Amino acid sequence: MRIGYPCINRSIGCSASRTFRLASYSEARLCEAVNQNIDCLTRILAYNIREGLLFFRISSDMIPFASHPLCAADWQGTFRGRLSALGTFIRNYRIRISMHPDQFILLNARDEDVYNRSVAELAYHAELLDLMGLSATAKIQLHVGGIYGDREESIKRFLERYGRLDETIVRRLVIENDDSRYPLADCLRISRECGVPVLFDSFHHAVFSSGEGLHDSALSAADTWSSGDGLPMVDYSSQYPSGRPGKHAEHLDPDDFARFLAETAPLDFDCMLEIKDKESAARSALGIATGDPRLVTGLKGQRE
DNA sequence: AATGGTCAAGTCAGC
DNA sequence: GCTGACTTGACCATT
């Protein structure tokens, strides 16, 4: 099991998702942001290696506006060398990589324009990972999409559009159960139809499911991954106490995470900690997973 | 230098 | 019909 966290490191003082306003777009501005993002990502990954955190989600903002019609810049050519070097670094240290396009990306959108923009954005994600020379184990995780008043029709539309995707996207795309629209059961059904792997989000499942148990759920999602996909990925989080159900916790709850590990054992997977204090939570999780209490921060009474 | 309104993009629940 | 949550930071105009 590798353990990691998404996109942002809160302690080393740089951001690998620097962007700018569309109104101030220029090629120079783009290059400046991308160079800074690559610099910072390199620093974050070096930090992660030192800490034993070998799973990381790269921000979709790595190349700002990459799929926007306004972006005429040849970022692929400009950054080919740097991205390739970064990818070599990632492969050498056997770091697992994921990406997660955000809520605007809807493969099953009713609106053709939204659908077309979504495919363009997925193509950008795949191209970025390709330029880094990463294998198909580097995944792009996506939710199934909207309901649009008709779940069955919207699932059919997802399947039909999935079938039309370019292979460069298909080899990396996985779907994740969300916390309000498409639960694990739907994702598994879709996977049986088209073969897309299912990334199990344990927290979404706790918030939104028909009550299937954690152990069996993690197992059935893991079954949808083939050898070329790498170890299954799982997202973990826990509830922010007294917050809206589904709100992510600020700190890792050591007891909850230990219970999560016990219930999913002996299944092996790469685990993404979707906790707001990021690398701190991931270090604690690593401490719990490896039995090293020195890594576990946030002792009793310090939780929110 | 500090601040706070706003940022490419969609959906859906709640008023 | 409109607003806010999602999730969240950080850009940048303004002071």
Tab-separated table of C-alpha atoms (C1' of nucleotides) in Angstrom:
chain	number	residue	atom	x	y	z
A	1	MET	CA	0.000	0.000	0.000
A	2	ARG	CA	1.171	3.458	-0.881
A	3	ILE	CA	-0.296	6.386	1.045
A	4	GLY	CA	-0.730	9.884	-0.300
A	5	TYR	CA	-2.722	13.113	-0.412
A	6	PRO	CA	-4.165	15.351	-3.122
A	7	CYS	CA	-2.639	18.318	-4.908
A	8	ILE	CA	-1.573	20.598	-2.093
A	9	ASN	CA	1.236	20.515	0.435
A	10	ARG	CA	0.626	22.913	3.290
A	11	SER	CA	4.082	22.945	4.845
A	12	ILE	CA	6.680	23.567	2.170
A	13	GLY	CA	5.445	26.944	1.009
A	14	CYS	CA	4.776	26.582	-2.698
A	15	SER	CA	1.782	25.684	-4.848
A	16	ALA	CA	1.868	23.365	-7.851
A	17	SER	CA	-1.451	24.752	-9.058
A	18	ARG	CA	-0.611	28.365	-9.709
A	19	THR	CA	-2.886	30.014	-12.198
A	20	PHE	CA	-4.047	33.447	-13.247
A	21	ARG	CA	-7.117	35.200	-14.518
A	22	LEU	CA	-8.306	34.363	-17.988
A	23	ALA	CA	-8.480	38.124	-18.593
A	24	SER	CA	-4.716	38.358	-18.136
A	25	TYR	CA	-3.899	35.345	-20.310
A	26	SER	CA	-0.715	35.481	-22.330
A	27	GLU	CA	1.774	32.901	-23.451
A	28	ALA	CA	4.415	34.421	-21.191
A	29	ARG	CA	2.032	34.239	-18.267
A	30	LEU	CA	1.256	30.614	-19.025
A	31	CYS	CA	4.921	29.645	-19.255
A	32	GLU	CA	5.715	31.386	-16.010
A	33	ALA	CA	2.911	29.562	-14.186
A	34	VAL	CA	3.748	26.148	-15.645
A	35	ASN	CA	7.451	26.487	-14.838
A	36	GLN	CA	6.585	27.406	-11.263
A	37	ASN	CA	4.139	24.499	-11.056
A	38	ILE	CA	6.732	22.015	-12.261
A	39	ASP	CA	9.305	23.436	-9.816
A	40	CYS	CA	6.876	23.140	-6.955
A	41	LEU	CA	5.633	19.679	-7.882
A	42	THR	CA	9.236	18.494	-7.907
A	43	ARG	CA	9.730	19.901	-4.409
A	44	ILE	CA	6.523	18.329	-3.152
A	45	LEU	CA	7.443	14.933	-4.545
A	46	ALA	CA	10.924	15.163	-2.999
A	47	TYR	CA	9.308	15.969	0.334
A	48	ASN	CA	6.928	13.046	-0.106
A	49	ILE	CA	9.776	10.647	-0.827
A	50	ARG	CA	11.552	11.738	2.353
A	51	GLU	CA	8.344	11.114	4.269
A	52	GLY	CA	7.553	7.787	2.634
A	53	LEU	CA	4.407	9.122	0.920
A	54	LEU	CA	4.440	7.551	-2.532
A	55	PHE	CA	0.982	8.415	-3.851
A	56	PHE	CA	0.101	11.888	-5.090
A	57	ARG	CA	-2.695	13.576	-6.989
A	58	ILE	CA	-1.484	16.185	-9.468
A	59	SER	CA	-3.668	19.293	-9.715
A	60	SER	CA	-5.677	19.841	-12.883
A	61	ASP	CA	-4.346	23.408	-12.801
A	62	MET	CA	-0.835	22.175	-13.609
A	63	ILE	CA	-1.247	23.688	-17.094
A	64	PRO	CA	-3.777	26.515	-16.607
A	65	PHE	CA	-6.465	26.744	-19.299
A	66	ALA	CA	-4.863	23.882	-21.221
A	67	SER	CA	-8.177	22.809	-22.756
A	68	HIS	CA	-9.621	26.283	-23.123
A	69	PRO	CA	-10.158	27.457	-26.721
A	70	LEU	CA	-8.099	30.537	-25.902
A	71	CYS	CA	-5.028	28.446	-25.158
A	72	ALA	CA	-3.227	28.394	-28.480
A	73	ALA	CA	0.171	27.956	-26.874
A	74	ASP	CA	2.119	24.814	-27.685
A	75	TRP	CA	2.603	23.842	-24.044
A	76	GLN	CA	3.261	20.251	-25.109
A	77	GLY	CA	6.285	21.277	-27.140
A	78	THR	CA	7.497	23.917	-24.705
A	79	PHE	CA	7.447	21.654	-21.670
A	80	ARG	CA	8.177	18.292	-23.265
A	81	GLY	CA	11.665	18.154	-21.757
A	82	ARG	CA	10.733	19.235	-18.246
A	83	LEU	CA	7.671	16.979	-18.118
A	84	SER	CA	9.658	14.019	-19.351
A	85	ALA	CA	12.321	14.614	-16.670
A	86	LEU	CA	9.634	14.893	-14.017
A	87	GLY	CA	8.113	11.631	-15.205
A	88	THR	CA	11.464	9.876	-15.023
A	89	PHE	CA	11.818	11.061	-11.429
A	90	ILE	CA	8.335	9.737	-10.643
A	91	ARG	CA	9.051	6.356	-12.208
A	92	ASN	CA	12.437	6.014	-10.511
A	93	TYR	CA	10.869	6.427	-7.094
A	94	ARG	CA	7.822	4.338	-8.014
A	95	ILE	CA	5.440	7.147	-7.106
A	96	ARG	CA	1.799	6.459	-7.926
A	97	ILE	CA	0.005	9.337	-9.640
A	98	SER	CA	-3.641	10.254	-10.048
A	99	MET	CA	-5.532	13.260	-11.355
A	100	HIS	CA	-9.122	14.329	-10.690
A	101	PRO	CA	-10.815	16.711	-13.155
A	102	ASP	CA	-13.288	18.857	-11.287
A	103	GLN	CA	-17.022	19.185	-11.187
A	104	PHE	CA	-17.433	20.804	-14.584
A	105	ILE	CA	-16.253	17.710	-16.391
A	106	LEU	CA	-19.362	15.701	-17.259
A	107	LEU	CA	-19.081	12.955	-19.795
A	108	ASN	CA	-22.819	12.306	-19.629
A	109	ALA	CA	-23.884	15.953	-19.963
A	110	ARG	CA	-27.087	16.558	-21.887
A	111	ASP	CA	-25.570	19.668	-23.376
A	112	GLU	CA	-23.314	18.794	-26.324
A	113	ASP	CA	-21.014	21.752	-25.609
A	114	VAL	CA	-20.473	20.667	-22.019
A	115	TYR	CA	-19.769	17.166	-23.275
A	116	ASN	CA	-17.273	18.394	-25.876
A	117	ARG	CA	-15.473	20.603	-23.372
A	118	SER	CA	-15.311	17.661	-20.998
A	119	VAL	CA	-13.690	15.401	-23.571
A	120	ALA	CA	-11.155	18.141	-24.346
A	121	GLU	CA	-10.314	18.431	-20.658
A	122	LEU	CA	-9.925	14.665	-20.317
A	123	ALA	CA	-7.657	14.674	-23.362
A	124	TYR	CA	-5.491	17.336	-21.681
A	125	HIS	CA	-5.184	15.217	-18.534
A	126	ALA	CA	-4.212	12.138	-20.552
A	127	GLU	CA	-1.747	14.102	-22.648
A	128	LEU	CA	-0.033	15.529	-19.582
A	129	LEU	CA	0.440	12.058	-18.083
A	130	ASP	CA	1.601	10.744	-21.472
A	131	LEU	CA	4.198	13.517	-21.763
A	132	MET	CA	5.530	12.480	-18.369
A	133	GLY	CA	5.930	8.994	-19.766
A	134	LEU	CA	3.786	7.422	-17.064
A	135	SER	CA	2.168	4.030	-17.622
A	136	ALA	CA	-1.576	3.332	-17.599
A	137	THR	CA	-1.326	2.918	-13.804
A	138	ALA	CA	-1.438	6.742	-13.602
A	139	LYS	CA	-5.196	7.293	-13.456
A	140	ILE	CA	-7.712	10.026	-14.153
A	141	GLN	CA	-10.601	9.693	-11.727
A	142	LEU	CA	-14.014	11.026	-12.665
A	143	HIS	CA	-17.521	10.919	-11.268
A	144	VAL	CA	-20.237	9.437	-13.469
A	145	GLY	CA	-21.886	12.843	-13.847
A	146	GLY	CA	-25.354	14.360	-13.605
A	147	ILE	CA	-28.730	12.661	-13.193
A	148	TYR	CA	-30.736	15.110	-15.338
A	149	GLY	CA	-33.982	13.756	-13.999
A	150	ASP	CA	-33.439	10.279	-15.448
A	151	ARG	CA	-30.780	8.060	-13.918
A	152	GLU	CA	-31.097	5.198	-16.426
A	153	GLU	CA	-30.980	7.465	-19.434
A	154	SER	CA	-27.970	9.299	-17.987
A	155	ILE	CA	-26.110	6.043	-17.329
A	156	LYS	CA	-26.824	4.979	-20.898
A	157	ARG	CA	-25.437	8.269	-22.125
A	158	PHE	CA	-22.311	7.752	-20.022
A	159	LEU	CA	-21.789	4.291	-21.521
A	160	GLU	CA	-22.376	5.446	-25.053
A	161	ARG	CA	-19.902	8.310	-24.682
A	162	TYR	CA	-17.345	6.204	-22.860
A	163	GLY	CA	-17.414	3.897	-25.868
A	164	ARG	CA	-16.455	6.780	-28.133
A	165	LEU	CA	-13.470	7.980	-26.086
A	166	ASP	CA	-10.002	7.790	-27.493
A	167	GLU	CA	-7.888	4.908	-26.199
A	168	THR	CA	-5.382	7.380	-24.716
A	169	ILE	CA	-8.132	8.449	-22.310
A	170	VAL	CA	-9.789	5.063	-21.775
A	171	ARG	CA	-6.584	3.442	-20.550
A	172	ARG	CA	-6.387	5.956	-17.721
A	173	LEU	CA	-10.010	6.692	-16.869
A	174	VAL	CA	-11.581	5.299	-13.703
A	175	ILE	CA	-14.918	6.219	-12.134
A	176	GLU	CA	-15.461	7.072	-8.500
A	177	ASN	CA	-18.635	6.740	-6.443
A	178	ASP	CA	-19.825	10.204	-5.353
A	179	ASP	CA	-21.732	11.358	-2.293
A	180	SER	CA	-25.057	12.370	-3.821
A	181	ARG	CA	-25.693	11.027	-7.331
A	182	TYR	CA	-24.043	7.783	-8.359
A	183	PRO	CA	-23.299	5.383	-5.511
A	184	LEU	CA	-20.959	2.413	-5.672
A	185	ALA	CA	-23.691	0.066	-6.904
A	186	ASP	CA	-24.225	2.196	-10.021
A	187	CYS	CA	-20.475	2.446	-10.651
A	188	LEU	CA	-20.126	-1.337	-10.443
A	189	ARG	CA	-23.015	-1.772	-12.862
A	190	ILE	CA	-21.410	0.641	-15.306
A	191	SER	CA	-18.097	-1.146	-14.906
A	192	ARG	CA	-19.702	-4.487	-15.777
A	193	GLU	CA	-21.105	-2.911	-18.928
A	194	CYS	CA	-17.967	-1.196	-20.225
A	195	GLY	CA	-15.019	-2.418	-18.176
A	196	VAL	CA	-14.058	0.910	-16.593
A	197	PRO	CA	-12.321	0.359	-13.225
A	198	VAL	CA	-14.073	1.681	-10.114
A	199	LEU	CA	-12.171	3.797	-7.616
A	200	PHE	CA	-13.785	3.224	-4.226
A	201	ASP	CA	-14.297	6.319	-2.089
A	202	SER	CA	-14.979	5.012	1.395
A	203	PHE	CA	-16.251	8.302	2.768
A	204	HIS	CA	-18.659	8.953	-0.083
A	205	HIS	CA	-19.845	5.397	0.387
A	206	ALA	CA	-20.474	5.982	4.087
A	207	VAL	CA	-22.488	9.103	3.220
A	208	PHE	CA	-24.353	7.742	0.194
A	209	SER	CA	-25.025	4.031	-0.391
A	210	SER	CA	-27.572	1.337	0.265
A	211	GLY	CA	-25.595	0.217	3.292
A	212	GLU	CA	-23.260	-2.323	1.679
A	213	GLY	CA	-20.419	-3.119	4.079
A	214	LEU	CA	-16.982	-1.567	3.793
A	215	HIS	CA	-15.109	-4.828	3.341
A	216	ASP	CA	-17.248	-6.207	0.517
A	217	SER	CA	-17.504	-2.824	-1.170
A	218	ALA	CA	-13.754	-2.273	-1.262
A	219	LEU	CA	-13.334	-5.799	-2.586
A	220	SER	CA	-15.903	-5.511	-5.350
A	221	ALA	CA	-14.419	-2.210	-6.522
A	222	ALA	CA	-10.918	-3.715	-6.448
A	223	ASP	CA	-12.160	-6.558	-8.654
A	224	THR	CA	-12.802	-4.104	-11.488
A	225	TRP	CA	-9.068	-3.276	-11.776
A	226	SER	CA	-6.900	-5.276	-14.194
A	227	SER	CA	-3.177	-5.904	-13.843
A	228	GLY	CA	-2.311	-3.131	-16.321
A	229	ASP	CA	-4.237	-0.669	-14.150
A	230	GLY	CA	-1.931	-1.182	-11.186
A	231	LEU	CA	-3.036	-1.598	-7.606
A	232	PRO	CA	-6.602	-0.357	-7.031
A	233	MET	CA	-6.865	3.206	-5.734
A	234	VAL	CA	-9.074	4.039	-2.759
A	235	ASP	CA	-10.000	7.466	-1.423
A	236	TYR	CA	-10.359	7.750	2.329
A	237	SER	CA	-11.757	10.536	4.478
A	238	SER	CA	-13.876	10.949	7.575
A	239	GLN	CA	-16.648	13.231	8.698
A	240	TYR	CA	-15.914	16.757	9.952
A	241	PRO	CA	-17.601	16.550	13.351
A	242	SER	CA	-20.833	18.557	13.534
A	243	GLY	CA	-20.450	19.617	9.902
A	244	ARG	CA	-22.786	18.898	7.012
A	245	PRO	CA	-22.757	15.158	6.341
A	246	GLY	CA	-20.107	14.658	3.677
A	247	LYS	CA	-17.870	17.506	4.812
A	248	HIS	CA	-14.266	16.332	4.992
A	249	ALA	CA	-12.464	16.240	8.329
A	250	GLU	CA	-9.743	18.751	9.129
A	251	HIS	CA	-7.470	16.170	10.773
A	252	LEU	CA	-7.069	12.432	10.543
A	253	ASP	CA	-9.097	10.511	13.099
A	254	PRO	CA	-6.587	7.785	14.036
A	255	ASP	CA	-9.215	5.426	15.426
A	256	ASP	CA	-11.421	5.708	12.358
A	257	PHE	CA	-8.481	5.155	10.024
A	258	ALA	CA	-7.281	2.128	12.001
A	259	ARG	CA	-10.798	0.701	11.780
A	260	PHE	CA	-10.845	1.376	8.036
A	261	LEU	CA	-7.567	-0.531	7.601
A	262	ALA	CA	-8.784	-3.416	9.728
A	263	GLU	CA	-12.043	-3.722	7.817
A	264	THR	CA	-10.440	-3.613	4.377
A	265	ALA	CA	-7.648	-6.057	5.261
A	266	PRO	CA	-6.088	-8.039	3.708
A	267	LEU	CA	-6.903	-6.173	0.484
A	268	ASP	CA	-3.940	-4.224	-0.858
A	269	PHE	CA	-4.527	-0.829	-2.504
A	270	ASP	CA	-3.076	2.677	-2.801
A	271	CYS	CA	-4.786	5.006	-0.368
A	272	MET	CA	-5.450	8.718	-0.911
A	273	LEU	CA	-6.139	10.715	2.259
A	274	GLU	CA	-8.727	13.361	1.463
A	275	ILE	CA	-8.271	15.196	4.729
A	276	LYS	CA	-7.867	18.935	4.836
A	277	ASP	CA	-4.530	19.051	6.568
A	278	LYS	CA	-3.085	17.070	3.664
A	279	GLU	CA	0.462	15.802	4.221
A	280	SER	CA	0.015	15.907	7.985
A	281	ALA	CA	-2.905	13.479	7.725
A	282	ALA	CA	-0.988	11.308	5.275
A	283	ARG	CA	2.000	11.089	7.638
A	284	SER	CA	-0.285	10.096	10.479
A	285	ALA	CA	-1.971	7.505	8.282
A	286	LEU	CA	1.403	6.092	7.322
A	287	GLY	CA	2.292	5.872	11.006
A	288	ILE	CA	-0.880	3.932	11.711
A	289	ALA	CA	-0.465	1.660	8.699
A	290	THR	CA	3.153	0.856	9.565
A	291	GLY	CA	2.765	0.862	13.335
A	292	ASP	CA	5.069	3.854	13.885
A	293	PRO	CA	3.382	6.063	16.522
A	294	ARG	CA	6.022	8.793	16.122
A	295	LEU	CA	4.399	9.812	12.856
A	296	VAL	CA	0.926	10.156	14.313
A	297	THR	CA	0.162	13.790	15.118
A	298	GLY	CA	-3.007	15.239	16.591
A	299	LEU	CA	-3.205	13.392	19.883
A	300	LYS	CA	-6.301	12.926	21.973
A	301	GLY	CA	-8.241	16.089	22.586
A	302	GLN	CA	-6.758	17.851	19.566
A	303	ARG	CA	-9.373	16.739	17.093
A	304	GLU	CA	-12.021	19.124	15.854
B	1	DA	C1'	1.152	45.616	2.491
B	2	DA	C1'	-3.361	44.029	3.502
B	3	DT	C1'	-7.899	42.932	2.129
B	4	DG	C1'	-11.785	40.833	0.154
B	5	DG	C1'	-14.497	40.102	-4.067
B	6	DT	C1'	-14.061	37.084	-7.517
B	7	DC	C1'	-12.515	33.433	-10.545
B	8	DA	C1'	-13.734	29.095	-17.355
B	9	DA	C1'	-16.513	25.701	-16.697
B	10	DG	C1'	-22.224	22.449	-14.138
B	11	DT	C1'	-25.652	20.314	-11.277
B	12	DC	C1'	-28.914	20.203	-7.871
B	13	DA	C1'	-31.262	21.231	-3.524
B	14	DG	C1'	-33.509	24.553	-1.118
B	15	DC	C1'	-35.832	28.742	-0.823
C	1	DG	C1'	-36.100	31.873	-10.754
C	2	DC	C1'	-32.213	32.642	-7.786
C	3	DT	C1'	-28.573	31.395	-4.496
C	4	DG	C1'	-25.288	28.574	-2.428
C	5	DA	C1'	-22.717	24.238	-1.835
C	6	DC	C1'	-19.507	21.439	-3.847
C	7	DT	C1'	-13.952	22.372	-2.277
C	8	DT	C1'	-10.604	25.730	-1.925
C	9	DG	C1'	-7.133	28.452	-2.876
C	10	DA	C1'	-5.248	32.339	-4.640
C	11	DC	C1'	-5.402	36.067	-8.120
C	12	DC	C1'	-5.541	40.795	-8.404
C	13	DA	C1'	-8.008	45.321	-8.058
C	14	DT	C1'	-8.464	48.328	-4.587
C	15	DT	C1'	-7.312	50.618	-0.596
